[in-house]
Short mmCIF file of C-alpha atoms and ligand atoms in Angstrom, two decimals:
data_model
loop_
_atom_site.label_atom_id
_atom_site.label_comp_id
_atom_site.label_asym_id
_atom_site.label_seq_id
_atom_site.Cartn_x
_atom_site.Cartn_y
_atom_site.Cartn_z
CA MET A 328 0.00 0.00 0.00
CA ASN A 329 2.89 2.32 0.80
CA ASP A 330 4.11 1.86 -2.76
CA ILE A 331 0.73 2.84 -4.14
CA ILE A 332 0.65 6.01 -2.04
CA GLN A 333 4.09 6.94 -3.36
CA ALA A 334 2.93 6.17 -6.91
CA VAL A 335 -0.09 8.46 -6.46
CA ALA A 336 2.26 11.22 -5.25
CA ALA A 337 4.50 10.69 -8.29
CA LEU A 338 1.53 10.93 -10.66
CA SER A 339 0.36 14.10 -8.91
CA ARG A 340 3.82 15.61 -9.46
CA GLY A 341 3.48 14.95 -13.20
CA GLN A 342 5.77 11.92 -13.20
CA LEU A 343 5.35 8.61 -14.99
CA VAL A 344 4.30 5.47 -13.13
CA ALA A 345 4.31 1.98 -14.65
CA PHE A 346 1.65 -0.25 -13.18
CA PRO A 347 0.31 -3.77 -13.70
CA THR A 348 -3.04 -4.47 -15.31
CA GLU A 349 -4.45 -7.92 -16.01
CA THR A 350 -3.58 -7.50 -19.73
CA VAL A 351 -0.12 -5.90 -19.87
CA TYR A 352 1.77 -3.27 -17.83
CA GLY A 353 0.78 0.33 -18.50
CA LEU A 354 3.00 3.43 -18.55
CA GLY A 355 0.80 5.92 -16.74
CA ALA A 356 0.52 9.68 -16.40
CA ASP A 357 -2.12 11.98 -14.94
CA ALA A 358 -4.61 12.21 -17.82
CA ASN A 359 -5.48 15.79 -16.76
CA ASN A 360 -1.88 16.95 -17.08
CA PRO A 361 -0.80 17.40 -20.74
CA ASN A 362 2.83 17.98 -19.74
CA ALA A 363 2.89 14.64 -17.94
CA VAL A 364 1.13 12.87 -20.83
CA GLN A 365 3.68 14.29 -23.30
CA LYS A 366 6.43 12.49 -21.38
CA ILE A 367 4.85 9.14 -22.32
CA PHE A 368 5.23 9.90 -26.04
CA LYS A 369 8.83 10.97 -25.60
CA LEU A 370 9.78 7.94 -23.56
CA LYS A 371 8.03 5.41 -25.80
CA GLY A 372 9.07 7.04 -29.08
CA ARG A 373 5.38 6.93 -29.97
CA PRO A 374 3.95 9.01 -32.84
CA ARG A 375 2.13 11.99 -31.43
CA HIS A 376 -1.20 11.36 -33.08
CA HIS A 377 -1.65 7.88 -31.57
CA PRO A 378 -4.27 8.22 -28.83
CA LEU A 379 -3.91 6.79 -25.33
CA ILE A 380 -6.37 4.81 -23.23
CA VAL A 381 -7.55 6.59 -20.09
CA HIS A 382 -7.94 4.17 -17.18
CA ILE A 383 -10.60 4.90 -14.57
CA ALA A 384 -11.73 3.27 -11.33
CA ASP A 385 -15.49 3.27 -11.73
CA VAL A 386 -18.26 3.54 -14.33
CA CYS A 387 -19.52 6.72 -12.70
CA GLN A 388 -16.30 8.43 -13.88
CA LEU A 389 -17.24 7.88 -17.53
CA HIS A 390 -19.02 11.25 -17.55
CA GLU A 391 -15.82 13.03 -16.55
CA TRP A 392 -14.24 11.93 -19.83
CA ALA A 393 -16.99 11.20 -22.35
CA VAL A 394 -20.23 12.74 -23.63
CA ASP A 395 -23.22 11.36 -25.59
CA ILE A 396 -22.61 7.92 -24.11
CA PRO A 397 -24.83 5.37 -25.88
CA ASP A 398 -26.84 2.94 -23.72
CA ALA A 399 -25.02 -0.06 -25.19
CA THR A 400 -21.88 1.21 -23.42
CA TYR A 401 -23.42 0.36 -20.08
CA SER A 402 -24.42 -3.08 -21.21
CA LEU A 403 -20.79 -3.87 -22.14
CA ALA A 404 -19.44 -2.09 -19.05
CA LYS A 405 -21.72 -4.09 -16.76
CA THR A 406 -20.56 -7.37 -18.24
CA PHE A 407 -16.87 -6.79 -18.90
CA TRP A 408 -15.65 -4.10 -16.47
CA PRO A 409 -13.47 -4.25 -14.57
CA GLY A 410 -11.63 -6.17 -17.26
CA PRO A 411 -9.79 -6.30 -20.58
CA LEU A 412 -12.15 -4.08 -22.60
CA THR A 413 -11.55 -0.54 -23.91
CA LEU A 414 -14.51 1.50 -25.13
CA ILE A 415 -14.13 4.40 -27.57
CA LEU A 416 -16.57 7.22 -26.86
CA LYS A 417 -17.04 10.85 -27.83
CA LYS A 418 -14.65 12.87 -25.69
CA ALA A 419 -15.56 15.55 -23.18
CA SER A 420 -14.39 19.01 -24.29
CA HIS A 421 -11.65 19.39 -21.64
CA VAL A 422 -9.74 16.26 -22.71
CA SER A 423 -6.28 17.15 -24.01
CA ASP A 424 -5.21 16.48 -27.60
CA TRP A 425 -2.21 14.71 -26.12
CA VAL A 426 -4.58 12.05 -24.79
CA THR A 427 -6.81 11.73 -27.86
CA GLY A 428 -4.22 12.22 -30.59
CA GLY A 429 -6.29 15.20 -31.71
CA GLN A 430 -9.40 13.08 -32.31
CA GLU A 431 -12.92 13.75 -31.09
CA THR A 432 -13.01 10.40 -29.29
CA ILE A 433 -11.45 8.90 -26.18
CA GLY A 434 -10.61 5.32 -25.17
CA LEU A 435 -11.66 4.35 -21.63
CA ARG A 436 -11.06 1.23 -19.58
CA ILE A 437 -11.57 -0.01 -16.03
CA PRO A 438 -8.82 -2.58 -15.44
CA GLN A 439 -9.23 -5.53 -13.10
CA HIS A 440 -5.79 -5.98 -11.56
CA PRO A 441 -6.05 -5.19 -7.81
CA ILE A 442 -3.00 -2.88 -7.88
CA ALA A 443 -4.36 -0.95 -10.86
CA ARG A 444 -7.73 -0.65 -9.16
CA THR A 445 -6.32 0.60 -5.87
CA LEU A 446 -4.02 3.02 -7.69
CA LEU A 447 -6.96 4.42 -9.67
CA GLU A 448 -9.20 4.66 -6.61
CA LYS A 449 -6.55 6.49 -4.59
CA PHE A 450 -5.59 8.76 -7.49
CA GLY A 451 -9.24 9.64 -7.94
CA THR A 452 -9.12 10.55 -11.61
CA GLY A 453 -8.03 9.11 -14.96
CA ILE A 454 -4.60 7.70 -15.72
CA ALA A 455 -3.60 7.82 -19.38
CA ALA A 456 -1.52 4.74 -20.12
CA PRO A 457 -0.32 2.91 -23.20
CA SER A 458 1.40 -0.44 -22.89
CA ALA A 459 4.75 -0.01 -21.12
CA ASN A 460 7.07 -0.79 -24.03
CA ARG A 461 9.06 1.12 -26.62
CA PHE A 462 6.97 1.89 -29.71
CA GLY A 463 6.48 -1.21 -31.86
CA HIS A 464 8.22 -3.47 -29.36
CA ILE A 465 6.86 -6.39 -27.30
CA SER A 466 4.44 -5.32 -24.55
CA ALA A 467 5.65 -5.85 -20.99
CA THR A 468 3.92 -8.46 -18.84
CA THR A 469 6.23 -8.22 -15.82
CA ALA A 470 7.81 -5.36 -13.85
CA ASP A 471 11.27 -6.61 -14.93
CA ALA A 472 10.21 -6.28 -18.56
CA VAL A 473 9.22 -2.63 -17.95
CA LEU A 474 12.62 -2.02 -16.42
CA GLU A 475 14.29 -3.65 -19.44
CA GLU A 476 12.37 -1.33 -21.76
CA PHE A 477 12.94 1.98 -20.00
CA GLY A 478 15.46 1.57 -17.18
CA LYS A 479 15.45 4.40 -14.68
CA ALA A 480 13.60 6.75 -17.05
CA VAL A 481 10.33 5.60 -15.46
CA ASN A 482 9.99 7.33 -12.13
CA PHE A 483 8.09 4.51 -10.47
CA ILE A 484 7.27 0.87 -11.28
CA LEU A 485 4.60 -0.93 -9.29
CA ASP A 486 5.32 -4.67 -9.31
CA GLY A 487 2.17 -6.78 -9.54
CA GLY A 488 3.74 -10.00 -10.79
CA GLN A 489 3.07 -11.48 -14.21
CA CYS A 490 -0.10 -10.27 -15.95
CA SER A 491 -2.81 -12.93 -15.88
CA VAL A 492 -4.18 -12.28 -19.40
CA GLY A 493 -0.88 -11.39 -21.10
CA ILE A 494 -2.20 -9.57 -24.20
CA GLU A 495 -3.93 -6.22 -24.63
CA SER A 496 -7.59 -5.34 -24.18
CA THR A 497 -10.24 -5.66 -26.87
CA ILE A 498 -11.12 -2.20 -28.24
CA VAL A 499 -14.72 -1.45 -29.26
CA ASP A 500 -15.70 1.81 -30.95
CA MET A 501 -19.08 2.87 -29.54
CA THR A 502 -19.32 6.07 -31.58
CA ALA A 503 -20.64 4.52 -34.82
CA ALA A 504 -24.29 3.48 -35.37
CA MET A 505 -23.10 -0.09 -35.03
CA PRO A 506 -20.25 -0.64 -32.54
CA GLY A 507 -17.05 -1.88 -34.19
CA ILE A 508 -14.07 -3.86 -32.97
CA LEU A 509 -10.90 -1.82 -33.53
CA ARG A 510 -8.50 -4.27 -31.91
CA LEU A 511 -8.99 -7.92 -31.06
CA GLY A 512 -8.07 -8.73 -27.49
CA ALA A 513 -8.77 -10.92 -24.53
CA ILE A 514 -12.54 -10.69 -25.09
CA SER A 515 -13.71 -12.26 -28.36
CA LYS A 516 -15.88 -10.63 -31.00
CA HIS A 517 -18.50 -13.30 -30.27
CA GLU A 518 -18.62 -12.38 -26.55
CA ILE A 519 -18.96 -8.67 -27.40
CA ALA A 520 -21.68 -9.34 -29.99
CA SER A 521 -23.70 -11.43 -27.56
CA HIS A 522 -24.12 -8.34 -25.32
CA LEU A 523 -25.06 -5.91 -28.10
CA SER A 524 -28.53 -5.97 -29.63
CA SER A 525 -27.22 -3.88 -32.57
CA GLY A 526 -24.51 -6.42 -33.43
CA VAL A 527 -20.89 -5.46 -33.94
CA THR A 528 -18.77 -4.87 -37.02
CA GLY A 529 -15.53 -6.76 -37.48
CA TRP A 530 -12.17 -5.41 -36.68
CA GLN A 531 -10.69 -3.08 -39.23
CA ILE A 532 -7.17 -3.81 -40.26
CA ASN A 533 -4.81 -0.89 -40.88
CA SER A 534 -6.64 1.86 -39.06
CA PRO A 535 -3.61 4.14 -38.60
CA ARG A 536 -5.00 5.53 -35.36
CA VAL A 537 -4.67 2.18 -33.67
CA SER A 538 -0.96 1.67 -33.30
CA GLY A 539 -1.43 -2.03 -32.63
CA SER A 540 -2.86 -2.25 -36.13
CA LEU A 541 0.43 -1.36 -37.81
CA ALA A 542 1.75 -4.28 -39.82
CA SER A 543 4.81 -4.58 -37.59
CA HIS A 544 4.06 -4.32 -33.90
CA TYR A 545 4.64 -6.34 -30.73
CA ALA A 546 7.93 -7.30 -32.41
CA PRO A 547 11.14 -8.79 -30.94
CA ASP A 548 14.50 -7.37 -32.06
CA THR A 549 15.57 -10.82 -33.28
CA LEU A 550 14.39 -11.75 -36.79
CA THR A 551 11.07 -13.52 -36.21
CA LYS A 552 9.12 -15.47 -38.78
CA MET A 553 6.07 -17.66 -39.04
CA ILE A 554 6.02 -21.01 -40.83
CA SER A 555 3.01 -23.01 -41.91
CA SER A 556 4.66 -26.44 -41.86
CA VAL A 557 7.15 -27.50 -39.19
CA THR A 558 8.02 -30.63 -41.16
CA ASP A 559 8.86 -28.62 -44.29
CA PHE A 560 10.95 -26.22 -42.24
CA LEU A 561 12.90 -29.03 -40.59
CA ASN A 562 13.42 -30.84 -43.89
CA ASN A 563 14.82 -27.77 -45.58
CA LEU A 564 17.12 -26.32 -42.95
CA LYS A 565 20.00 -24.18 -44.16
CA GLU A 566 23.24 -23.31 -42.43
CA ASP A 567 22.18 -19.73 -41.77
CA ASP A 568 18.97 -20.84 -40.05
CA PHE A 569 21.01 -21.51 -36.90
CA PRO A 570 21.00 -20.96 -34.01
CA CYS A 571 17.27 -20.81 -33.84
CA ALA A 572 14.33 -21.25 -31.49
CA LEU A 573 11.24 -22.98 -32.83
CA LEU A 574 7.94 -22.22 -31.11
CA ILE A 575 5.57 -25.12 -31.61
CA ARG A 576 2.60 -26.63 -29.83
CA LYS A 577 3.79 -30.24 -30.07
CA LYS A 578 7.33 -31.51 -30.45
CA PRO A 579 7.79 -33.29 -33.80
CA ASN A 580 9.25 -36.78 -33.95
CA VAL A 581 12.46 -36.01 -35.82
CA ILE A 582 16.15 -36.37 -35.13
CA LEU A 583 18.30 -33.45 -36.19
CA PRO A 584 21.96 -34.46 -36.50
CA ASN A 585 24.55 -31.89 -35.37
CA LYS A 586 22.16 -28.99 -35.38
CA THR A 587 20.95 -26.90 -32.52
CA ILE A 588 17.34 -25.97 -32.60
CA ASP A 589 15.75 -25.09 -29.31
CA PHE A 590 12.18 -26.33 -29.32
CA VAL A 591 9.90 -24.14 -27.25
CA ILE A 592 6.64 -25.92 -26.54
CA MET A 593 3.80 -23.42 -26.36
CA PRO A 594 0.37 -24.18 -24.84
CA ASP A 595 -2.26 -25.70 -27.11
CA ASP A 596 -4.93 -23.47 -25.61
CA PRO A 597 -5.47 -19.89 -26.92
CA GLN A 598 -5.78 -18.24 -23.48
CA GLN A 599 -2.69 -19.98 -22.15
CA TYR A 600 -0.79 -19.24 -25.36
CA ALA A 601 -1.75 -15.56 -25.04
CA HIS A 602 -0.64 -15.56 -21.41
CA ASP A 603 2.79 -16.93 -22.31
CA LEU A 604 3.39 -15.22 -25.67
CA TYR A 605 5.05 -11.87 -24.86
CA HIS A 606 6.91 -13.29 -21.88
CA THR A 607 8.35 -16.10 -24.03
CA LEU A 608 9.28 -13.81 -26.94
CA ARG A 609 11.01 -11.44 -24.56
CA MET A 610 12.98 -14.26 -22.94
CA LEU A 611 14.05 -15.64 -26.34
CA ASP A 612 14.90 -12.17 -27.66
CA LYS A 613 17.61 -11.87 -24.99
CA LYS A 614 19.41 -14.99 -26.21
CA GLN A 615 21.65 -14.86 -29.23
CA TYR A 616 19.41 -16.62 -31.74
CA ARG A 617 19.72 -15.80 -35.39
CA GLN A 618 15.99 -16.20 -35.70
CA LEU A 619 12.81 -17.09 -33.86
CA VAL A 620 10.55 -19.36 -35.90
CA ILE A 621 6.91 -19.70 -34.94
CA GLU A 622 4.52 -22.39 -36.09
CA ALA A 623 1.34 -20.85 -37.54
CA LEU A 624 -1.78 -21.23 -35.41
CA PRO A 625 -4.96 -23.12 -36.27
CA ASP A 626 -7.23 -21.19 -38.60
CA THR A 627 -10.16 -21.13 -36.18
CA SER A 628 -11.83 -18.12 -34.57
CA MET A 629 -10.74 -18.99 -31.04
CA TRP A 630 -7.14 -18.35 -32.11
CA ASP A 631 -7.93 -15.02 -33.85
CA THR A 632 -6.44 -12.72 -31.20
CA VAL A 633 -3.21 -14.62 -30.73
CA ARG A 634 -2.88 -15.07 -34.51
CA ASP A 635 -3.29 -11.31 -34.93
CA ARG A 636 -0.45 -10.60 -32.47
CA LEU A 637 1.80 -13.26 -34.01
CA THR A 638 1.20 -11.95 -37.51
CA ARG A 639 2.29 -8.50 -36.40
CA ALA A 640 5.23 -9.78 -34.36
CA THR A 641 6.51 -11.60 -37.44
CA ALA A 642 5.79 -8.86 -40.02
CA LEU A 643 8.89 -7.28 -41.48
CA ARG A 644 9.34 -3.83 -40.09
CA ASP A 645 8.42 -1.30 -42.67
CA VAL A 646 10.84 1.48 -41.81
CA MET A 647 9.19 3.91 -44.18
CA GLN A 648 5.80 3.33 -42.56
CA VAL A 649 7.14 4.10 -39.10
CA LYS A 650 9.08 7.13 -40.36
CA SER A 651 6.00 8.60 -42.02
CA LEU A 652 4.01 8.15 -38.82
CA LEU A 653 6.70 9.89 -36.79
CA ALA A 654 6.85 12.83 -39.19
O1 LIG B 1318 -4.74 -3.75 -22.42
C1 LIG B 1318 -4.54 -2.60 -22.82
O2 LIG B 1318 -5.31 -2.01 -23.59
C2 LIG B 1318 -3.25 -1.91 -22.36
C3 LIG B 1318 -3.33 -1.68 -20.85
C4 LIG B 1318 -2.14 -0.92 -20.31
O3 LIG B 1318 -4.55 -1.04 -20.56
N1 LIG B 1318 -3.03 -0.68 -23.06
C5 LIG B 1318 -2.65 -0.64 -24.34
O4 LIG B 1318 -2.40 0.66 -24.76
O5 LIG B 1318 -2.55 -1.61 -25.06
P1 LIG B 1318 -1.69 0.98 -26.17
O6 LIG B 1318 -1.55 2.47 -26.20
O7 LIG B 1318 -0.46 0.19 -26.31
O8 LIG B 1318 -2.78 0.56 -27.18
C6 LIG B 1318 -4.02 1.24 -27.12
C7 LIG B 1318 -4.61 1.32 -28.47
C8 LIG B 1318 -3.75 2.11 -29.41
O9 LIG B 1318 -3.59 1.34 -30.58
C9 LIG B 1318 -4.55 3.37 -29.66
O10 LIG B 1318 -4.36 3.84 -30.96
C10 LIG B 1318 -5.97 2.89 -29.40
O11 LIG B 1318 -5.85 2.03 -28.34
N2 LIG B 1318 -6.83 4.01 -29.01
C11 LIG B 1318 -6.79 4.75 -27.89
N3 LIG B 1318 -7.69 5.74 -27.94
C12 LIG B 1318 -8.33 5.63 -29.12
C13 LIG B 1318 -9.34 6.37 -29.79
N4 LIG B 1318 -9.86 7.45 -29.24
N5 LIG B 1318 -9.73 5.97 -31.01
C14 LIG B 1318 -9.18 4.88 -31.59
N6 LIG B 1318 -8.21 4.15 -31.03
C15 LIG B 1318 -7.79 4.52 -29.81
MG1 LIG B 1319 0.90 -1.02 -27.13
#
């Protein structure tokens, strides 16, 4: 508790505080203090026009941040908050452009992690927080990972252990006539749709406002690629494939003479896979592999979210795309 009180004091002074949520760690600043929010962009290397999620403690705070809130918002909030859901609403007039990326909307979320909840209750107002990682890099699911990303540049890191969900929240835009999924996350499209009488539109790839929708995101520094057939990969190994780590869901029955491939057995369950994904990539990224090779996931809807993250983690970084966004 002492830590949380100190974290609240740091936020009030305009400093940055990293804190655990059930999805990933957030890099937080007082959402009412544009100078503090600016520091997030500088530290992350994040393009200025990418909006941040404002985290709040309670549904009754929605009115402090949003206007014209449609009824369906409350139906989703009642079911999924606190939890891994972010709702996009029309912003209240006082909300800084630094928070919204200059848009007329705002993303809001009530996280479930007990430390995040206590921090938000004690702070009493919104905390703007993106995932606590350098722009485009793997999200942090432990306090150590936050430290690896930013070192001492973050004034305060609250350690809440490893995040239970392990990937980011589902984002639903409530401002259109029919709500739309902007980012797949821990809550599936099916679950969202079942609580909306209007239905929900699918998630739109390549919306530039959603940084997680850039082709290359959540990416390790090591070359990372996806393969559709483990057998084909193993039968066609080349000298410069090594050393390599192969992420698979079941170890194949093959003998590989004189070659070092580290097999990393990932869970065969989408939630467990999601929980382990960033943590595993981060651990492997620290070793000196020439490449990380990941077996493609089953083409079924229950794997959609993890497949989305893996596709982005393995996309080649388009330097020009990032440069144009930073301009
Ligand atoms: O689980 C999560 O959502 C984590 C934890 C810390 O809450 N946060 C997170 O933040 O993933 P970040 O900034 O890494 O990703 C948030 C995404 C960004 O892609 C941003 O563009 C989008 O939310 N976003 C925020 N406000 C938005 C808005 N008004 N309209 C559209 N997209 C928005
Ligand atoms: Mg992020």
